[in-house]
Structure formats: C-alpha cells, structure tokens
Amino acid sequence: MADNPYLPYPVKIQQIITETEDKNLKTFKLVFLNKEDEERFTFIPGQFCEISIAGQGEIPIGIASSPTEKGFLMFTVNKTGVVTRFIHNMKEENIIGIRGPLGNWYPWEKMEEKNVVVIGGGFAFTTLRASIVYMLHPENRNKFKDITVVYGARSPGLLLYREEIAEWEKRDDINVHITVDATDDPNWPYNIGFVPTVTEQKITTSEDSYALVCGPPIMIKFTQPVLEKVGFTPEQIIMSLEMRMKCGIGICGRCNIGDKYVCKDGPVFSLAQLNELPKEY
Amino acid sequence: MSDKIIKKEELTNILKALKETYEVIAPVKENGFYSFKPFKDGGNIDLNFTNTRLSPKSLLFPQSERIFEFNLDEKSKDGYIVKEHPKDYPPSVIVGIRPCDAKAFKLVNINFDNPEFKDPWWVKRMEAMTFIGLGCNEPSSTCFCTSVGCGPFNEESLDVMLFDLEEYFLVRALTEKGEKLLKQGRVDKDVDEGLQKKADELRIKAEKKISSSVPTDKLKEKKINDLFNAPFWDDVAFACINCGTCTFLCPTCWCFDIQDEVTKTVGDRIRNWDSCMFPLFTLHASGHNPRPEKVQRVRQRFMHKLNYYVDKYNTGVACVGCGRCVKYCPVNVDIREVFSLMNGL
Ligand SMILES: Cc1cc2nc3c(=O)[nH]c(=O)nc-3n(C[C@H](O)[C@H](O)[C@H](O)COP(=O)(O)OP(=O)(O)OC[C@H]3O[C@@H](n4cnc5c(N)ncnc54)[C@H](O)[C@@H]3O)c2cc1C
Ligand code: SF4
Ligand code: SF4
Ligand code: FES
C-alpha cells in the first residue's frame, strides 16, 4: 500500500479481452508504470482493488489474476454504471490507477490439507479464477486435497475464461463441472442446469472440505441448503460480499454490515460470521 | 504548570501574540449563529455562546476538500495520473471549543487514525492543532454530556481549559502542547487561592445544571441482532424526513463520499461529507440497495453510534451529548429517547 492509502498507483492497460458474447464483460490486463509500485504490491487471492479512472471515479473490483502470475494484474469488469461503462470504452495503452490490495482473502491456511469446492455463478467468478490458478500452481497444488469446481452461467456465451476452463477440464488434478441454464447447441459437451442442481449432483460430501461460493443472491440462496444437506457447517461455507464502496480502507463509513466494514473486515466472510450479523446486505 | 489567570480583556492581545506562530480559530457570531472562524485582529471572537450550531468538525475534516488533482491530456507525460495536491498544515489553535466537541475529535480520531490505515489529511491537521477549551457555565437544556462520559468541564481531550470567572479567565494547561502555547502567549500570572476555589465550585455547579441524562449502562452487553431486530424502529423513524440535518451537525458523524470533478482537461478528486440518511449512500450499480427504506437508514445511524461503535472500539458510545441533533431536528427525533429504548431492550 502506498503511504497515502487514497493515492492510486498508475498502471497501463496492456490488453483488453472481451469475455462474453454480449460484450458486457471485459478483462483488463494491467501493468504498473513504476517498478517500485509493482514490488510493493503483494496480494492473496480473494482481495480486491479500487480501480481509479481520473475524471470518472473509483470502483472496487476483485483481483482476477493469481499472485503466481507475474508481471501483470487482471480484472474482469461487468458494464453497469458510470465508471464500468467508461472503462469498457478505454483502449490498450491508456493510463488508469489502482489502489490496493484491499480487504481480506479466502482462508488459505485453514484450507490447507482440505478438499476445496469452488462454486461460482455468472460474472462473480473473478477471484475464484484467481484462487483456482493459485491452487493449481505446482508450488501449491499438493497443499490441497481434491479441488472441485462448479461454475455456471445463463448460456455458453456468457461463461468467463472459457478457454482456460476447457484446459482445466482436461487435467486430472481438478474436477470441473461447467453448466449453463440453457443452450440450443446440440453438441454442448458439459452440463445443463442451474448451479444449485449441479452442485447437488456433484458435491456429495462435506468431509474435510471448504466451499467457496460466489454468485448472484438467488444462486447463493438455493446453493446454501444443498451444501447444508451434505453436511457443510456454516464455518465451512465461505462467501465474498459486495457493498457499495468508496474508500476501501474502512474509513468512509459506507460499506458496513453491523460493526464490520466489508472493504476491510471482508469481503470474505464465512457463513458462520454472517449469521452473527444483521441481514442488511 | 500551575493554573494561571488573565483578565478577560487581555484575551484578544494574547490571541494576537499567538497569531505570530499559530493560525487562530475562534467562535464568531454571524447572521445570528455561532461558528468557528479564523480570528481577526479586530477581535471578532465572541465567547457568549452555549454551543455553535455547526460543530467544529470541518476544521480537521472539511465539508468539501480537494484531495488529488490530475490532467486529462493524453499527450502530456503525466496525463491521467492522479497526484497529491500540495497542502500546508500550519500549527493551529482553536480557542473556545466546548469539551464535548473536543471529545468528539478524540472519538472520530479512532476512525481516521487506526493501526492499519492513516487518513493523511486528518492525521496531519490533528497533529498541528492545539485545543483551548472553554468550560460550560450554563449548559443548554438539550445537553446530556455527563451521561456519555463527558462533562461541562471535562478535560480529557483538551490542551488548555478556560474557566469563565466573570472578569477573569482561569487558564489551565493540560498537556505539553498547552504549556508551550501558554508560554508563547506569555500567560504567566499564577492564580490566587480564591479564584482557584471559585473555578472548582463553578465546575461542580455546572455539572449539577445538566438536566438531561441518558442510560448507557446496558448497551455494551446487548447483542447486535437483538437491537437490530428490535420492535421500536418503525416508531423511532416514523416522523423522520431523512433531511440529514442530524448527521450534518453531529460532531461525531464522519461518513464521506469521493467524487471527481473536471473542467476541460484538468480535474480534482474531491472528498465531501455524506450521510447515511440518504438512499444513494448504499445503492449498488445493479439497483440493489441494502437500505432502501427510511427506517433502515434511521436504524443505521443509531445502531452505529450506540452499538457498532461501542462493540468495535470499546471506548463507549459515538455520541458526546452535545444535543445538536435534538435541537435542530425538524420533526423532534430525539436520540435521548433512543438511548432509553436501546438500553432498556
Ligand atoms: C469487493 C468487491 C468486488 C467486486 N468485484 C467485481 C468484479 O470483479 N467485477 C465487476 O464487474 N464488478 C465487481 N464489483 C462490483 C463493482 O464494484 C460495481 O459494479 C461498480 O462499482 C459499479 O460502478 P459504476 O460506476 O459502473 O456504477 P454506478 O452505479 O454509476 O456507481 C457509482 C459509484 O457507486 C459505487 N458502487 C456502485 N455499485 C457498487 C457495487 N455493487 N459495489 C461497490 N461499489 C459500488 C462505486 O463507487 C461507483 O463508482 C465488486 C464489488 C465489490 C464490493
Ligand atoms: S434531523 Fe431529524 S428528520 Fe432530519 S434526518 Fe435527522 S432524524 Fe431525520
Ligand atoms: S448524536 Fe446528537 S447529541 Fe450525540 S454527538 Fe451527535 S449531534 Fe451531539
Ligand atoms: S468503503 Fe469506505 S468504509 Fe468501506
């Protein structure tokens, strides 16, 4: 973190990848302008940054690349409002800023020697991608037991990181279950069905496991009972939350749930922690 | 340093002397209301107030402040790079601050200056500031400071305390910063026993004059969700019109927004006071809003002050009992009643 926690590091957009056929999601590969900033920036999967665009403002976005991927940072942005729309119209070589890394991370120490179940829906797959790449790295893979992924989108064209996921499919050190709500492609090689349904079919034990769950509220609502049915306790279910944010460092007072600031005490919470807090998110 | 004494009419000259080293800020009456303004040699200072309408929080945390600047010229070498805006933090002294408002700075300081992150602008202004308090001889009917860990002559957040003894001020240095300042202002005449005694009596009398109190003894043991789901929130919020006056005037409300403003190819990043009373405060880009209803926002304000803050920092409630929100709420929402409801649940 810089000495002034509000001051962004300048970065350059190195590459822009359109992820989905509706063009609403683009991945931005960013490189630091200053070597010292890059050296200072060390992060853990699950953390996020404030992406800062001079003249437009700042938005909190999860870090989609893994710390094992060197030389760049990756963010996948859904086009919704003022700042996200603006960044979608930017070009490679443009200068923006990032502040971070911010927030906490997935509980990596607790997950060591455990099975890890990753459940994602829609575009909330960004820090989950970072986590999978991190776990699959040769230096890390043997720290974890089985890795199982259930990832779904409305249709095949809306899946993020498709080529990469197809590569994971082929490996034998990770079980990947891709699903779509519906498709008219008769040769669709993967699952058809909602994430909770596929989770029910594929995740049959909670033994020695942690589940990382990120997705739209409706997906979370129906996935939670499925996990509980096979014995996941609230401590074993880990989620990442979104709240409207500004400072990202627990000072501006905007993003609280009870006495926790999602930007600083989160965004990662176990269901057990959330059960202790007011339902106001 | 022993207590000193000055004649009241000497104060202006002392402040003039201090102005050589410090920016001097004092209560000033304008358009019928008091607020803290730079002290002018002509002597615009007016200490005949109970409480200023606006709290002095803007002295450390301006209502609107340029924090960064940038240019949007793609051809320029530093185009689109957000930069610090150079600022001065001259040594400053605020004269005549009430003990409650000074304590509010201490409570808010926990937020802006914490082990993980320091808000550079707040921290530097805080370091540069010396607080000369003025004890309250005549507290107002809406003051309830004594029941929230403060008091009309509470010294804990001040560097110097003034006791108003009719034609004199008794001047008490409370910190090294305060002693330094008194030396600078050449305040060196020791007080005699009679006036010393008068000051002690004044303090005791003033504490007795606080007619209003709130219960806080059970707040610490309350469970967050019991309070959050309590049955009284609809009643508490019923009359509120979400105008934000309470949060605007409150010395312990600190929420802010950050916005960029651009003119042609140059721009500023600006931080502005914000309020949890407004629906936009929590609105997501998706349209989802965790606090879409007025009752949720009113609950947030009181839960933050009397529960979340209490649990998070263990230094009591985030209210100093200044009474501003009680006095100026257009529909008489009264935090003192909410203390009773929450403490009594
Ligand atoms: C921890 C975290 C991680 C996130 N990760 C991603 C991600 O990887 N990819 C992605 O596309 N989106 C992500 N989001 C959501 C993203 O931040 C919002 O979609 C974005 O801020 C909308 O900004 P806007 O200017 O386009 O919208 P506007 O509605 O115009 O918003 C104006 C301002 O409000 C704030 N704001 C509005 N909505 C949100 C929101 N949902 N969350 C936080 N602040 C908000 C921002 O400060 C924004 O600049 C994440 C949010 C959080 C909290
Ligand atoms: S001043 Fe009164 S009416 Fe206005 S927001 Fe506060 S409580 Fe509501
Ligand atoms: S909540 Fe009301 S009484 Fe308490 S410090 Fe704020 S304005 Fe003063
Ligand atoms: S975004 Fe400012 S407190 Fe969380």
XYZ file of C-alpha atoms and ligand atoms in Angstrom:
699
model
C 0.000 0.000 0.000
C 1.209 3.498 -0.829
C 1.983 5.936 2.034
C -1.213 7.762 1.238
C -3.808 4.973 1.129
C -6.081 7.025 -1.139
C -3.444 7.591 -3.819
C -3.639 5.165 -6.732
C -0.626 3.556 -8.367
C -0.503 4.492 -12.055
C -0.937 1.497 -14.365
C -1.254 0.978 -18.101
C -3.908 -1.122 -19.795
C -1.796 -3.713 -21.571
C -4.555 -5.839 -23.030
C -8.341 -5.887 -23.202
C -10.143 -9.200 -23.728
C -13.865 -9.321 -24.459
C -15.078 -12.264 -22.400
C -18.744 -12.728 -23.218
C -20.777 -12.686 -26.413
C -22.996 -9.897 -25.125
C -19.740 -7.874 -24.704
C -20.806 -6.852 -21.213
C -17.730 -8.359 -19.623
C -14.204 -7.413 -20.471
C -10.958 -8.457 -18.858
C -8.294 -5.800 -18.409
C -4.659 -6.801 -18.058
C -2.818 -4.019 -16.264
C 0.901 -3.353 -15.839
C 2.484 -0.984 -13.333
C 4.185 2.128 -14.671
C 6.692 2.093 -11.798
C 8.782 -0.902 -10.861
C 8.773 0.078 -7.130
C 4.966 0.036 -7.072
C 4.906 -3.424 -8.597
C 7.349 -4.700 -5.985
C 5.258 -3.236 -3.174
C 2.057 -4.754 -4.451
C 1.762 -8.233 -2.961
C -1.636 -9.819 -2.591
C -3.500 -13.008 -1.717
C -6.388 -14.461 -3.764
C -9.724 -13.062 -2.613
C -8.506 -9.475 -2.280
C -9.692 -6.594 -4.437
C -8.541 -3.189 -5.700
C -10.119 0.180 -6.240
C -9.697 0.841 -9.929
C -9.293 4.557 -10.344
C -10.028 6.449 -13.544
C -9.086 10.115 -13.459
C -12.182 12.202 -14.049
C -14.593 9.307 -13.532
C -14.015 7.906 -10.066
C -13.164 4.627 -8.435
C -14.736 1.168 -8.377
C -13.958 -1.873 -6.241
C -13.074 -4.858 -8.444
C -11.808 -8.280 -7.367
C -8.325 -9.275 -8.500
C -8.892 -11.982 -11.113
C -5.263 -12.957 -11.568
C -3.268 -15.077 -9.147
C -0.121 -13.904 -7.361
C 1.600 -16.801 -9.147
C 1.033 -14.959 -12.448
C 3.804 -12.375 -12.553
C 4.162 -9.111 -14.405
C 0.529 -8.070 -14.665
C -2.789 -7.849 -12.791
C -6.092 -8.908 -14.268
C -9.584 -7.554 -13.595
C -12.850 -8.574 -15.231
C -15.419 -5.801 -15.315
C -19.157 -6.004 -15.890
C -20.593 -2.961 -17.650
C -23.229 -1.435 -15.344
C -22.879 2.238 -14.387
C -20.713 5.300 -14.920
C -17.196 4.042 -14.255
C -17.633 0.497 -15.588
C -19.106 1.881 -18.805
C -16.220 4.290 -19.177
C -13.534 1.658 -18.725
C -15.274 -0.525 -21.292
C -14.655 2.228 -23.835
C -10.981 2.635 -22.981
C -8.159 1.364 -25.162
C -4.972 -0.567 -24.733
C -2.090 1.738 -23.662
C -4.490 4.038 -21.740
C -3.410 5.064 -18.239
C -5.557 4.359 -15.188
C -4.792 3.741 -11.494
C -5.259 1.053 -8.886
C -5.340 1.177 -5.103
C -4.743 -1.926 -3.111
C -4.593 -4.735 -2.426
C -7.662 -4.203 -0.241
C -9.701 -6.367 2.083
C -9.134 -9.864 3.376
C -8.770 -13.117 1.430
C -10.033 -16.671 1.302
C -8.895 -18.640 4.384
C -5.907 -20.309 2.731
C -4.290 -21.540 5.911
C -7.448 -23.255 7.078
C -7.967 -24.794 3.650
C -4.582 -26.498 3.573
C -4.841 -30.307 3.647
C -8.538 -29.961 2.830
C -10.784 -30.563 -0.154
C -11.749 -27.309 -1.787
C -15.110 -26.927 -3.528
C -15.412 -23.803 -5.670
C -18.937 -22.772 -6.657
C -19.448 -19.779 -8.910
C -22.236 -18.253 -10.936
C -22.298 -15.597 -13.621
C -19.574 -12.980 -13.566
C -18.802 -13.423 -9.882
C -16.102 -15.873 -10.859
C -13.194 -13.444 -10.849
C -11.491 -14.033 -7.506
C -12.490 -17.702 -7.804
C -10.465 -17.892 -11.003
C -7.546 -16.309 -9.135
C -7.974 -18.938 -6.423
C -8.054 -21.871 -8.830
C -4.976 -20.697 -10.717
C -3.257 -20.218 -7.372
C -4.118 -23.712 -6.114
C -3.136 -25.373 -9.395
C 0.311 -23.794 -9.372
C 2.948 -26.541 -8.936
C 4.197 -24.923 -5.743
C 0.728 -25.017 -4.181
C -1.160 -27.962 -5.642
C -0.042 -30.526 -3.089
C -1.129 -28.285 -0.199
C -4.749 -29.118 -1.028
C -6.648 -32.383 -1.453
C -9.355 -32.627 -4.125
C -10.324 -29.455 -5.950
C -13.829 -29.441 -7.404
C -15.332 -26.584 -9.382
C -18.976 -25.970 -10.261
C -19.291 -22.940 -12.488
C -22.413 -21.852 -14.325
C -23.748 -19.069 -16.490
C -27.041 -18.442 -18.259
C -25.702 -19.587 -21.633
C -22.386 -20.837 -23.091
C -21.540 -17.395 -24.482
C -21.718 -15.873 -21.011
C -19.100 -18.087 -19.377
C -15.914 -16.286 -18.369
C -12.411 -17.550 -19.153
C -13.795 -20.287 -21.426
C -10.552 -21.462 -22.976
C -8.847 -21.687 -19.663
C -11.702 -23.620 -18.108
C -11.644 -26.040 -21.038
C -7.955 -26.622 -20.222
C -8.791 -27.325 -16.573
C -11.419 -29.806 -17.790
C -8.667 -31.902 -19.326
C -6.491 -32.073 -16.228
C -6.694 -34.858 -13.687
C -5.797 -32.803 -10.631
C -9.051 -30.809 -10.662
C -12.717 -31.782 -11.241
C -14.521 -29.172 -13.271
C -18.299 -29.121 -13.763
C -19.364 -26.432 -16.169
C -23.047 -25.773 -16.565
C -25.422 -23.431 -18.353
C -29.060 -22.698 -17.609
C -29.958 -23.478 -21.197
C -28.411 -23.822 -24.655
C -29.556 -24.581 -28.185
C -26.181 -26.096 -29.045
C -26.862 -29.836 -29.544
C -23.141 -30.595 -29.144
C -22.764 -28.802 -25.811
C -20.352 -31.141 -24.029
C -20.985 -30.025 -20.451
C -23.933 -29.848 -18.028
C -27.257 -28.126 -18.455
C -28.990 -26.954 -15.290
C -28.794 -24.369 -12.535
C -25.731 -24.207 -10.306
C -27.591 -25.480 -7.189
C -28.878 -28.526 -9.109
C -25.468 -29.407 -10.489
C -23.950 -28.846 -7.059
C -26.435 -31.332 -5.626
C -25.397 -33.927 -8.228
C -21.637 -33.468 -7.968
C -20.915 -32.476 -4.367
C -21.862 -35.434 -2.244
C -19.679 -34.994 0.803
C -18.584 -32.208 3.084
C -15.888 -34.236 4.760
C -12.699 -32.302 5.269
C -13.966 -29.653 2.853
C -14.374 -25.940 2.439
C -16.776 -24.445 -0.090
C -16.047 -21.049 -1.678
C -19.326 -19.682 -3.007
C -19.700 -16.552 -5.153
C -22.603 -15.639 -7.357
C -25.839 -13.737 -7.640
C -28.013 -13.707 -4.496
C -30.536 -16.149 -5.997
C -27.817 -18.726 -6.684
C -26.442 -18.391 -3.166
C -29.907 -18.696 -1.698
C -30.523 -22.069 -3.372
C -26.969 -23.426 -3.122
C -26.721 -22.958 0.623
C -29.370 -25.595 1.539
C -27.801 -28.035 -0.915
C -24.467 -27.711 0.836
C -26.050 -27.924 4.265
C -27.803 -31.152 3.234
C -24.478 -32.892 2.648
C -23.210 -31.630 5.980
C -21.380 -28.369 5.310
C -21.390 -26.335 8.516
C -21.581 -22.524 8.405
C -17.839 -22.458 9.213
C -17.118 -24.479 6.055
C -19.050 -22.191 3.706
C -17.071 -19.135 2.610
C -18.532 -16.242 0.645
C -17.370 -12.956 -0.802
C -19.734 -9.998 -0.469
C -20.343 -6.812 -2.403
C -21.344 -3.460 -0.984
C -21.207 -0.010 -2.425
C -17.774 1.350 -1.527
C -15.665 4.481 -1.680
C -12.527 4.463 0.437
C -11.936 0.703 0.515
C -9.977 1.066 3.774
C -12.675 1.137 6.451
C -12.747 4.908 6.926
C -15.542 6.471 4.849
C -18.272 4.560 6.698
C -20.139 3.404 3.619
C -19.962 -0.353 3.427
C -20.806 -1.649 6.883
C -22.829 -4.682 7.809
C -23.280 -4.274 11.536
C -19.901 -3.466 13.037
C -17.963 -4.941 10.106
C -16.729 -2.966 7.128
C -16.970 -5.173 4.057
C -13.987 -3.375 2.491
C -11.645 -4.015 5.408
C -13.050 -6.824 7.572
C -14.291 -8.564 4.378
C -15.155 -9.007 1.555
C -14.632 -12.667 2.511
C -16.801 -13.976 5.349
C -17.765 -17.446 6.492
C -21.479 -18.133 6.690
C -20.936 -18.540 10.442
C -19.683 -14.943 10.640
C -22.558 -13.674 8.512
C -25.095 -15.435 10.704
C -23.914 -13.248 13.596
C -24.507 -10.032 11.644
C -27.672 -8.143 10.737
C -29.199 -9.275 7.436
C -28.564 -5.957 5.738
C -26.652 -6.677 2.528
C 2.417 24.155 35.311
C 0.179 25.763 37.915
C -3.098 27.411 36.912
C -2.781 30.927 35.507
C -5.107 33.879 35.498
C -5.800 36.520 32.871
C -8.154 39.451 32.731
C -10.850 38.884 30.122
C -9.890 41.930 28.088
C -6.338 40.540 27.796
C -7.517 37.600 25.725
C -7.576 39.472 22.431
C -3.981 40.603 22.863
C -2.874 37.104 23.808
C -4.517 35.726 20.680
C -2.805 38.416 18.632
C 0.510 37.272 20.077
C -0.333 33.660 19.274
C -1.125 34.622 15.705
C 2.596 35.108 15.098
C 3.050 31.337 15.377
C -0.391 29.814 15.013
C -3.477 30.033 12.878
C -6.027 31.087 15.484
C -9.624 29.907 15.152
C -12.367 31.166 17.426
C -16.157 31.269 17.794
C -17.689 34.087 15.792
C -21.303 35.216 15.590
C -22.618 35.715 12.080
C -26.234 36.081 10.973
C -27.427 35.125 14.408
C -25.483 31.865 14.673
C -22.125 30.924 16.106
C -19.450 29.012 14.243
C -15.672 28.651 14.329
C -13.814 31.060 12.045
C -10.281 32.472 11.706
C -9.628 35.044 14.407
C -9.134 38.568 13.079
C -7.022 41.207 14.787
C -10.053 43.436 15.145
C -11.360 40.830 17.578
C -14.340 39.102 16.002
C -14.188 36.451 18.758
C -17.392 36.112 20.772
C -17.437 33.677 23.666
C -21.038 34.270 24.740
C -22.418 31.119 23.194
C -23.697 27.844 24.579
C -22.953 25.688 21.558
C -22.096 26.607 17.994
C -24.786 25.475 15.569
C -22.280 23.726 13.297
C -19.822 21.523 15.121
C -16.160 22.386 14.585
C -15.503 19.081 12.759
C -14.807 20.872 9.465
C -11.568 22.246 10.949
C -9.983 18.811 10.694
C -12.339 17.334 8.129
C -13.558 19.990 5.675
C -17.041 19.611 4.299
C -15.540 19.566 0.835
C -11.849 19.095 0.185
C -9.709 18.691 -2.885
C -7.521 15.678 -2.172
C -5.928 14.977 -5.553
C -5.536 16.556 -8.961
C -4.883 15.314 -12.470
C -4.881 16.363 -16.091
C -6.653 14.556 -18.891
C -4.261 15.497 -21.677
C -3.197 12.287 -23.375
C -0.151 13.975 -24.871
C 1.158 15.166 -21.525
C 3.693 12.964 -19.757
C 1.579 12.675 -16.629
C -1.830 12.660 -18.316
C -4.436 10.645 -16.375
C -2.074 10.168 -13.421
C -3.739 11.099 -10.147
C -1.411 13.227 -7.981
C -1.335 14.626 -4.490
C -2.435 18.212 -4.181
C 0.171 20.139 -2.148
C -1.162 21.297 1.211
C 0.020 23.225 4.273
C -0.613 22.126 7.815
C 0.296 25.238 9.825
C 0.267 24.943 13.617
C -3.228 25.962 14.626
C -5.120 26.677 17.771
C -8.849 26.505 18.283
C -9.980 28.787 21.099
C -13.199 28.285 22.996
C -14.049 24.783 21.870
C -16.520 23.069 24.177
C -15.288 19.944 25.987
C -17.887 17.815 24.162
C -16.739 18.938 20.722
C -13.129 18.287 21.686
C -14.050 14.819 22.885
C -15.815 14.236 19.568
C -12.485 14.769 17.790
C -10.985 12.117 20.004
C -13.775 9.649 19.209
C -13.541 10.280 15.469
C -9.764 10.073 15.579
C -10.079 6.324 16.200
C -11.623 6.054 12.751
C -9.207 8.246 10.798
C -6.007 7.186 12.532
C -6.082 3.433 13.036
C -3.310 0.822 13.170
C -3.842 -0.286 9.555
C -4.645 2.943 7.732
C -3.970 6.595 8.419
C -6.028 9.280 6.761
C -3.143 11.634 5.952
C -5.126 14.879 5.913
C -6.897 14.253 9.206
C -3.748 12.996 10.929
C -1.622 15.975 9.885
C -4.263 18.511 10.895
C -4.774 16.769 14.226
C -1.027 16.897 14.913
C -0.940 20.597 14.090
C -3.931 21.505 16.279
C -3.956 22.733 19.878
C -7.301 22.747 21.651
C -8.141 25.558 24.094
C -11.420 24.581 25.667
C -13.981 26.747 27.350
C -15.892 25.124 30.191
C -19.674 25.480 30.097
C -21.039 27.553 32.960
C -24.558 27.400 31.572
C -25.210 24.133 29.736
C -28.242 24.066 27.498
C -31.416 22.069 28.189
C -30.539 19.625 25.401
C -27.037 18.841 26.739
C -26.543 15.358 28.206
C -22.746 15.130 28.151
C -22.393 13.898 31.737
C -24.147 10.635 30.964
C -21.973 9.801 27.932
C -18.562 10.058 29.569
C -18.012 13.777 29.109
C -18.987 16.874 31.104
C -19.140 20.680 31.011
C -15.558 20.895 32.325
C -14.238 17.574 31.018
C -10.519 17.952 30.376
C -9.616 14.699 28.663
C -9.455 15.935 25.060
C -8.109 19.439 25.621
C -4.676 21.027 25.786
C -5.813 24.069 27.752
C -9.029 24.766 29.677
C -10.507 28.201 30.278
C -12.796 28.781 33.261
C -15.010 31.799 32.790
C -14.893 33.674 36.142
C -16.795 36.816 35.219
C -13.997 39.400 34.769
C -11.218 36.748 34.623
C -10.328 33.551 32.848
C -8.591 30.882 34.868
C -6.236 29.203 32.402
C -5.190 25.588 32.989
C -2.574 23.886 30.818
C -3.395 20.186 30.464
C -0.716 18.922 28.082
C 2.784 19.828 26.920
C 1.251 21.295 23.790
C -0.869 23.505 26.031
C 2.070 24.608 28.172
C 4.052 25.538 25.111
C 1.187 27.601 23.840
C 0.752 29.479 27.112
C 4.458 30.321 27.130
C 4.129 31.566 23.583
C 1.159 33.751 24.585
C 3.046 34.929 27.734
C 0.310 33.738 30.068
C 2.328 33.527 33.285
C 0.431 35.079 36.185
C -0.367 32.466 38.837
C -3.915 32.292 40.094
C -4.726 33.119 43.735
C -6.482 30.690 46.051
C -9.806 32.495 45.990
C -10.229 32.308 42.231
C -8.955 28.749 42.163
C -11.698 27.809 44.599
C -14.265 29.700 42.560
C -13.324 27.685 39.485
C -13.775 24.389 41.310
C -17.201 25.451 42.513
C -18.129 26.565 39.035
C -17.374 23.114 37.651
C -19.466 21.346 40.288
C -22.352 23.782 39.810
C -22.304 23.333 36.039
C -22.385 19.548 36.285
C -25.447 19.822 38.506
C -27.119 22.071 35.951
C -27.167 19.323 33.309
C -30.839 18.488 33.486
C -30.958 15.827 30.830
C -29.489 12.320 31.013
C -29.497 9.064 29.073
C -28.972 5.481 30.271
C -25.977 3.651 28.752
C -25.072 1.006 31.320
C -26.540 -1.981 29.447
C -25.550 -1.043 25.880
C -22.260 -2.924 25.984
C -23.892 -6.267 26.773
C -26.603 -6.003 24.107
C -26.491 -8.397 21.168
C -26.265 -6.755 17.777
C -29.139 -8.722 16.226
C -31.442 -8.238 19.223
C -31.093 -4.483 18.855
C -31.203 -4.612 15.068
C -34.449 -6.584 15.095
C -35.986 -4.652 17.986
C -39.668 -3.749 17.603
C -39.265 0.003 18.133
C -37.503 1.111 14.921
C -40.661 1.907 12.977
C -41.800 4.215 15.752
C -38.389 5.853 16.071
C -38.227 6.514 12.326
C -41.878 7.412 11.802
C -41.564 11.202 11.645
C -38.062 11.371 10.142
C -37.897 13.036 6.746
C -34.323 11.904 6.001
C -33.151 15.502 5.704
C -29.675 14.677 7.041
C -29.531 17.673 9.398
C -28.584 15.417 12.308
C -25.581 13.841 10.602
C -24.514 17.179 9.120
C -24.387 18.914 12.505
C -23.140 15.993 14.557
C -19.508 16.298 15.669
C -19.068 12.508 15.615
C -20.563 11.790 12.172
C -17.720 11.289 9.703
C -19.059 9.487 6.607
C -17.804 10.829 3.300
C -18.003 10.437 -0.437
C -15.270 10.835 -3.058
C -16.068 12.426 -6.432
C -14.059 13.561 -9.453
C -14.745 16.973 -10.948
C -13.387 18.005 -14.343
C -13.151 21.326 -16.164
C -11.928 20.870 -19.724
C -8.714 18.861 -19.352
C -7.936 19.336 -15.669
C -9.680 17.834 -12.722
C -9.761 17.292 -8.989
C -10.652 14.388 -6.794
C -12.806 15.784 -4.019
C -13.996 14.384 -0.765
C -17.351 15.562 0.549
C -19.327 14.890 3.695
C -22.014 12.331 3.086
C -24.870 10.965 5.157
C -26.263 7.514 5.900
C -29.679 9.190 5.843
C -29.666 9.301 2.033
C -30.804 6.308 -0.064
C -27.952 6.793 -2.586
C -25.455 6.162 0.176
C -25.731 2.389 -0.234
C -27.275 1.988 -3.703
C -25.437 -0.601 -5.834
C -24.984 -0.154 -9.573
C -27.233 -3.186 -10.087
C -30.136 -1.326 -8.469
C -29.955 -3.423 -5.322
C -30.000 -1.373 -2.124
C -29.358 -2.879 1.300
C -31.083 0.112 2.957
C -33.876 1.201 0.627
C -36.277 2.256 3.405
C -36.091 5.232 5.719
C -36.429 3.040 8.783
C -33.282 1.127 7.837
C -31.302 4.324 7.482
C -32.512 5.761 10.779
C -31.661 2.465 12.435
C -28.185 2.586 10.877
C -27.484 5.989 12.417
C -28.455 4.947 15.920
C -27.010 1.424 15.689
C -23.713 2.872 14.537
C -23.476 5.326 17.404
C -24.830 3.174 20.221
C -23.936 -0.372 19.198
C -21.487 -0.891 16.301
C -19.047 1.760 17.507
C -19.358 0.556 21.082
C -18.559 -3.048 20.107
C -15.820 -2.179 17.658
C -13.673 0.191 19.707
C -14.612 -0.369 23.325
C -14.466 3.349 24.141
C -18.142 3.934 24.783
C -20.813 5.418 22.541
C -20.111 7.595 19.487
C -22.107 10.482 20.931
C -20.838 13.257 23.187
C -24.244 14.565 24.231
C -23.935 17.964 22.560
C -27.655 17.962 21.806
C -27.366 19.429 18.298
C -29.354 16.671 16.634
C -32.065 17.046 19.272
C -32.251 20.811 18.955
C -32.252 21.066 15.163
C -34.220 18.026 14.006
C -37.259 19.487 12.253
C -39.545 16.700 13.494
C -38.140 16.194 17.008
C -36.488 12.829 16.597
C -34.682 12.618 19.941
C -31.593 10.451 20.418
C -32.147 10.550 24.175
C -35.302 8.505 23.740
C -33.438 6.052 21.517
C -30.793 5.615 24.224
C -33.576 4.604 26.598
C -35.160 2.224 24.114
C -31.891 0.529 23.178
C -30.522 0.384 26.701
C -33.845 -0.843 28.042
C -34.478 -3.573 25.478
C -15.275 -6.373 -3.136
C -15.954 -6.140 -4.462
C -15.509 -6.808 -5.587
C -16.125 -6.586 -6.813
N -15.629 -7.243 -7.890
C -16.153 -7.023 -9.109
C -15.611 -7.646 -10.258
O -14.654 -8.419 -10.181
N -16.157 -7.366 -11.448
C -17.223 -6.498 -11.569
O -17.668 -6.277 -12.682
N -17.770 -5.900 -10.502
C -17.270 -6.125 -9.258
N -17.816 -5.489 -8.167
C -18.967 -4.578 -8.349
C -18.498 -3.232 -8.873
O -17.733 -2.578 -7.898
C -19.663 -2.312 -9.251
O -20.366 -2.897 -10.303
C -19.159 -0.941 -9.678
O -18.687 -0.203 -8.569
C -20.211 -0.126 -10.383
O -19.664 1.137 -10.668
P -20.270 2.119 -11.736
O -19.565 3.403 -11.604
O -20.233 1.499 -13.078
O -21.791 2.212 -11.277
P -22.627 3.450 -10.710
O -23.951 2.954 -10.310
O -22.589 4.568 -11.681
O -21.842 3.728 -9.388
C -21.303 4.906 -8.895
C -20.336 4.532 -7.791
O -21.000 3.800 -6.768
C -20.195 2.772 -6.241
N -20.836 1.446 -6.500
C -21.951 1.234 -7.234
N -22.280 -0.079 -7.219
C -21.402 -0.724 -6.463
C -21.242 -2.100 -6.071
N -22.070 -3.091 -6.441
N -20.204 -2.395 -5.290
C -19.369 -1.428 -4.878
N -19.465 -0.126 -5.203
C -20.477 0.237 -5.987
C -18.858 2.953 -6.901
O -18.072 3.808 -6.112
C -19.215 3.613 -8.205
O -18.192 4.318 -8.829
C -17.230 -5.696 -6.924
C -17.683 -5.041 -5.787
C -17.063 -5.241 -4.571
C -17.564 -4.536 -3.374
S -32.590 15.714 11.528
Fe -34.422 14.532 12.165
S -35.704 14.412 10.304
Fe -33.647 15.034 9.627
S -32.662 13.050 9.100
Fe -32.098 13.513 11.243
S -33.648 12.420 12.453
Fe -34.464 12.534 10.350
S -25.649 12.212 18.139
Fe -26.593 14.236 18.538
S -26.137 14.644 20.718
Fe -24.782 12.977 20.078
S -22.893 13.991 19.445
Fe -24.133 13.763 17.566
S -25.316 15.685 17.408
Fe -24.471 15.600 19.511
S -15.653 1.622 1.502
Fe -15.210 3.163 2.976
S -15.605 2.081 4.810
Fe -15.739 0.509 3.323
